[in-house]
Coordinates of C-alpha atoms in Angstrom, one line a residue:
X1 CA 0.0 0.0 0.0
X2 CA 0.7 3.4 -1.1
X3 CA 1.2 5.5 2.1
X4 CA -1.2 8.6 2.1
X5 CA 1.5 10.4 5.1
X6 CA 3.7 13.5 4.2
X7 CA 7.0 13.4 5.9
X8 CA 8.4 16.7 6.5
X9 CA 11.8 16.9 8.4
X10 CA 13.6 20.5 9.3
X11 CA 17.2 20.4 10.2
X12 CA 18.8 24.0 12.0
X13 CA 22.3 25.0 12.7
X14 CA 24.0 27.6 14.4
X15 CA 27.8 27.5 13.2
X16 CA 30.0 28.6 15.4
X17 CA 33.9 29.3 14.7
X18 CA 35.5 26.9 13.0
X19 CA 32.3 24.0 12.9
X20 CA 31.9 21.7 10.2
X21 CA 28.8 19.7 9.3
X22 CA 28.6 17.2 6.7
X23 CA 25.3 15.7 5.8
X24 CA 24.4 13.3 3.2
X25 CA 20.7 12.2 2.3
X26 CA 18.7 9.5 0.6
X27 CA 15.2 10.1 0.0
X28 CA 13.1 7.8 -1.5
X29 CA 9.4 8.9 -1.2
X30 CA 6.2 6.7 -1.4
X31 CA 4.3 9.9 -1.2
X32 CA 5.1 13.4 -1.0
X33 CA 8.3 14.7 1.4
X34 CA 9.8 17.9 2.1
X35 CA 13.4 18.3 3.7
X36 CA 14.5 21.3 5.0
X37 CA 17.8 23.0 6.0
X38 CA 18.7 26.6 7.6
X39 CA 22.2 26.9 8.2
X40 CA 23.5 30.1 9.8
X41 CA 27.0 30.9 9.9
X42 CA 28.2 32.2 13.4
X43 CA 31.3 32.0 13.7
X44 CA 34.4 32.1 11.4
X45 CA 35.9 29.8 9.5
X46 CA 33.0 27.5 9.9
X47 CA 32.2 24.8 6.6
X48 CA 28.7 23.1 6.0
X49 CA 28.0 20.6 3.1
X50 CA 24.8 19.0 2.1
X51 CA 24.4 16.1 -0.5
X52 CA 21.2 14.7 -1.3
X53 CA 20.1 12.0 -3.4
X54 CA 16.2 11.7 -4.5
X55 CA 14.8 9.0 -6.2
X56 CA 11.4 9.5 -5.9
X57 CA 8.3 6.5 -6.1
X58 CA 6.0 7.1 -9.5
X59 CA 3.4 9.8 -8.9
X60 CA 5.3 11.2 -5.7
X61 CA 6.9 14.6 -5.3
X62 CA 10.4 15.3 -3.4
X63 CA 11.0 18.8 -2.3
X64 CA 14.3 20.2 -0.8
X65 CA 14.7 23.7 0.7
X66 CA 18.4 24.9 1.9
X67 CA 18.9 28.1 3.2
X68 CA 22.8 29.0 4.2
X69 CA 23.0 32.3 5.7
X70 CA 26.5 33.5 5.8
X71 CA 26.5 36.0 9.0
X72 CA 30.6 35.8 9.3
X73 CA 33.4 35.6 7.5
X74 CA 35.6 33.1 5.8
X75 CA 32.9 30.1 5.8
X76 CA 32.1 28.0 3.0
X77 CA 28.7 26.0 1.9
X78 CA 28.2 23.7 -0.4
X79 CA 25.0 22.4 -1.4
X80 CA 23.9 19.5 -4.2
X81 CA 21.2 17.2 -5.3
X82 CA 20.8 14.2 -7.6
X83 CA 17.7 13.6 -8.7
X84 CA 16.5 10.3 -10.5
X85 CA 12.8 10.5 -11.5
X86 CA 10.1 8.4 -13.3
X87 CA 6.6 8.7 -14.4
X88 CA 4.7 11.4 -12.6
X89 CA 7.8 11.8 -10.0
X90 CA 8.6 15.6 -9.4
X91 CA 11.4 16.8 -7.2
X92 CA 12.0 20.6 -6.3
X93 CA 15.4 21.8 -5.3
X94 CA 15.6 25.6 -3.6
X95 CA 18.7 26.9 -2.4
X96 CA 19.5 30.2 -1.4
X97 CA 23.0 31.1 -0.2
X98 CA 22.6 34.6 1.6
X99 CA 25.9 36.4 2.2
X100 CA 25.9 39.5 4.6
X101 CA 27.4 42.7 4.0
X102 CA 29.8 42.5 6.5
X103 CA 31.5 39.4 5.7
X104 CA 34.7 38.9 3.9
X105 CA 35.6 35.6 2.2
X106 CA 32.5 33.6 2.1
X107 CA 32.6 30.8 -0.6
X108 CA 29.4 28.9 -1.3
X109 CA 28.1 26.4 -4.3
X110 CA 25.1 25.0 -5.2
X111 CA 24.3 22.1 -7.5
X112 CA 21.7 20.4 -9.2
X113 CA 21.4 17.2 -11.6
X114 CA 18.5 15.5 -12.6
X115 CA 17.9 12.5 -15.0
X116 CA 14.3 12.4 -16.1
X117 CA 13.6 8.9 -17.2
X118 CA 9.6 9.1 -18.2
X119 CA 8.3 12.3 -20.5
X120 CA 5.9 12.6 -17.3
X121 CA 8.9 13.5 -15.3
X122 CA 9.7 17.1 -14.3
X123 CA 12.5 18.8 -12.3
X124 CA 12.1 22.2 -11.1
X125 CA 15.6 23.8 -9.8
X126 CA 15.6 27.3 -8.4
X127 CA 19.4 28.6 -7.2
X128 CA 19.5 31.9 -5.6
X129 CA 22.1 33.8 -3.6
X130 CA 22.0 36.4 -2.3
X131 CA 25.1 38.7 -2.3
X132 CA 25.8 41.7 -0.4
X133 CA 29.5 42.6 -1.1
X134 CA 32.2 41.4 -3.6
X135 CA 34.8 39.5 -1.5
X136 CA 33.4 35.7 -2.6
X137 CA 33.7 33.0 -4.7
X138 CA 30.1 32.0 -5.2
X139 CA 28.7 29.8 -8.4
X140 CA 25.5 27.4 -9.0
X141 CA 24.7 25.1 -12.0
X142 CA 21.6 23.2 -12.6
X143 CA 21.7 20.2 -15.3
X144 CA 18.2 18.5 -16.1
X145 CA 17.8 15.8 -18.8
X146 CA 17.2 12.3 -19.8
X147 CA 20.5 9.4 -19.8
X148 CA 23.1 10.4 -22.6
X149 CA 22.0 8.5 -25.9
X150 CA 25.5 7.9 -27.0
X151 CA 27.2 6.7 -23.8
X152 CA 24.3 4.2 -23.7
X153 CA 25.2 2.9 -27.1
X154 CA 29.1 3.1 -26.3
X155 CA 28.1 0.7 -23.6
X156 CA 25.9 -1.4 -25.7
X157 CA 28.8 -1.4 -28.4
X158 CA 30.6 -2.7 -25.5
X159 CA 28.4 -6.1 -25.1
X160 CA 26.0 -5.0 -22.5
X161 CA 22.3 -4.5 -22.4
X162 CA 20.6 -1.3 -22.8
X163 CA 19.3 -2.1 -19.5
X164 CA 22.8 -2.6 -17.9
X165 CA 23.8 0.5 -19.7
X166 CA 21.4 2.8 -18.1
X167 CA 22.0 0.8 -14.6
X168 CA 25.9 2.1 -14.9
X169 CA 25.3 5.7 -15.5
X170 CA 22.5 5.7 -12.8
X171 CA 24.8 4.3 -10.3
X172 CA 27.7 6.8 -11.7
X173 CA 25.3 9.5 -10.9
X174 CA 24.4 9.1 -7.5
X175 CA 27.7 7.8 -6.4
X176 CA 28.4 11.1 -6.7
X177 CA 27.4 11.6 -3.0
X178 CA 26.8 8.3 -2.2
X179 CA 30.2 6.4 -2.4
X180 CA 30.0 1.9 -2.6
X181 CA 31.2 2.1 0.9
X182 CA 28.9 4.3 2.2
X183 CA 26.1 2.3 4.0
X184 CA 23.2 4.4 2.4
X185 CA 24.2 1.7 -0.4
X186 CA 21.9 -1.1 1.2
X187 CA 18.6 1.2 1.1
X188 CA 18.5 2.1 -2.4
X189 CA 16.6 -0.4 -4.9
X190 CA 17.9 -3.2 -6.5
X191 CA 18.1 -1.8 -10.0
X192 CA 20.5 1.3 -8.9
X193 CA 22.9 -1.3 -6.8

């Protein structure tokens, strides 16, 4: 059965000087799920990174919010997502990387890929930052599509299936953030193992 619950999970920080947080996600929806992270930067010197995979059910929607609000100087965020979606799956990335004016230093990315594998698919990818002086090193790129048409046939050149094909560059995608030695590994679905 289909469950009919939305899971909503909200994750705050308060950096201080010189913290690091490194967080990596799975989510795999049956229904619709929000995840959300505010990340304010206290102290100096202070890193936070944020990797998310999302492979969504059929018919379910996946939505991330990630706010990093850079209040001091010299601190760095990164944020990504990897999206894999099928028919009727949507998934919703929306970062915003807010440096204040009195800061000096700040370095933030933000990241988006997502490999739409039904025509009923959709991605939608909103970056923002939010910039309030010029002493950073700032950039965000979103990439939405379907699996490369030649690298599958390279691979089928190759002696493998088309199914094995698109099984390989799957798995390249989301071990991305999610390494084979990472125990997130064991909760993803057969076919992406």
């Amino acid at each position: 059965n289909k469950s009919l619950a939305v899971h909503t999970e909200t994750f705050i920080t308060s950096l201080d000087s010189s913290t690091n947080i490194s967080l990596v996600n799975l989510s795999m929806p049956e229904n619709n799920s929000r995840f959300q992270v505010y990340n304010s930067f206290q102290g100096r010197n202070s890193f936070s990174n944020f990797k998310s995979v999302s492979i969504p059910k059929d018919n379910c929607h996946d939505d991330f919010l990630v706010h990093n609000l850079h209040k001091s100087s010299n601190c760095e965020s990164n944020v990504g997502i990897r999206s894999i979606l099928n028919k009727g799956a949507v998934c919703s990335f929306q970062a915003l990387v807010d440096v204040e004016l009195n800061t000096s230093s700040s370095k933030a990315e933000q990241d988006c890929k997502a490999i739409l594998l039904h025509e009923n698919a959709t991605m939608n990818a909103k970056p923002e930052m939010k910039i309030f002086n010029d002493d950073v090193v700032c950039k965000h790129g979103t990439t939405i599509g379907s699996l490369n048409k030649d690298q599958i046939f390279y691979l089928k050149s190759r002696g493998l299936s088309k199914l094995r094909a698109e099984k390989i560059l799957l798995q390249g995608i989301i071990s991305e953030y999610i390494p084979e030695n990472s125990p997130l590994i064991n909760f993803l679905p057969e076919n992406y193992k």
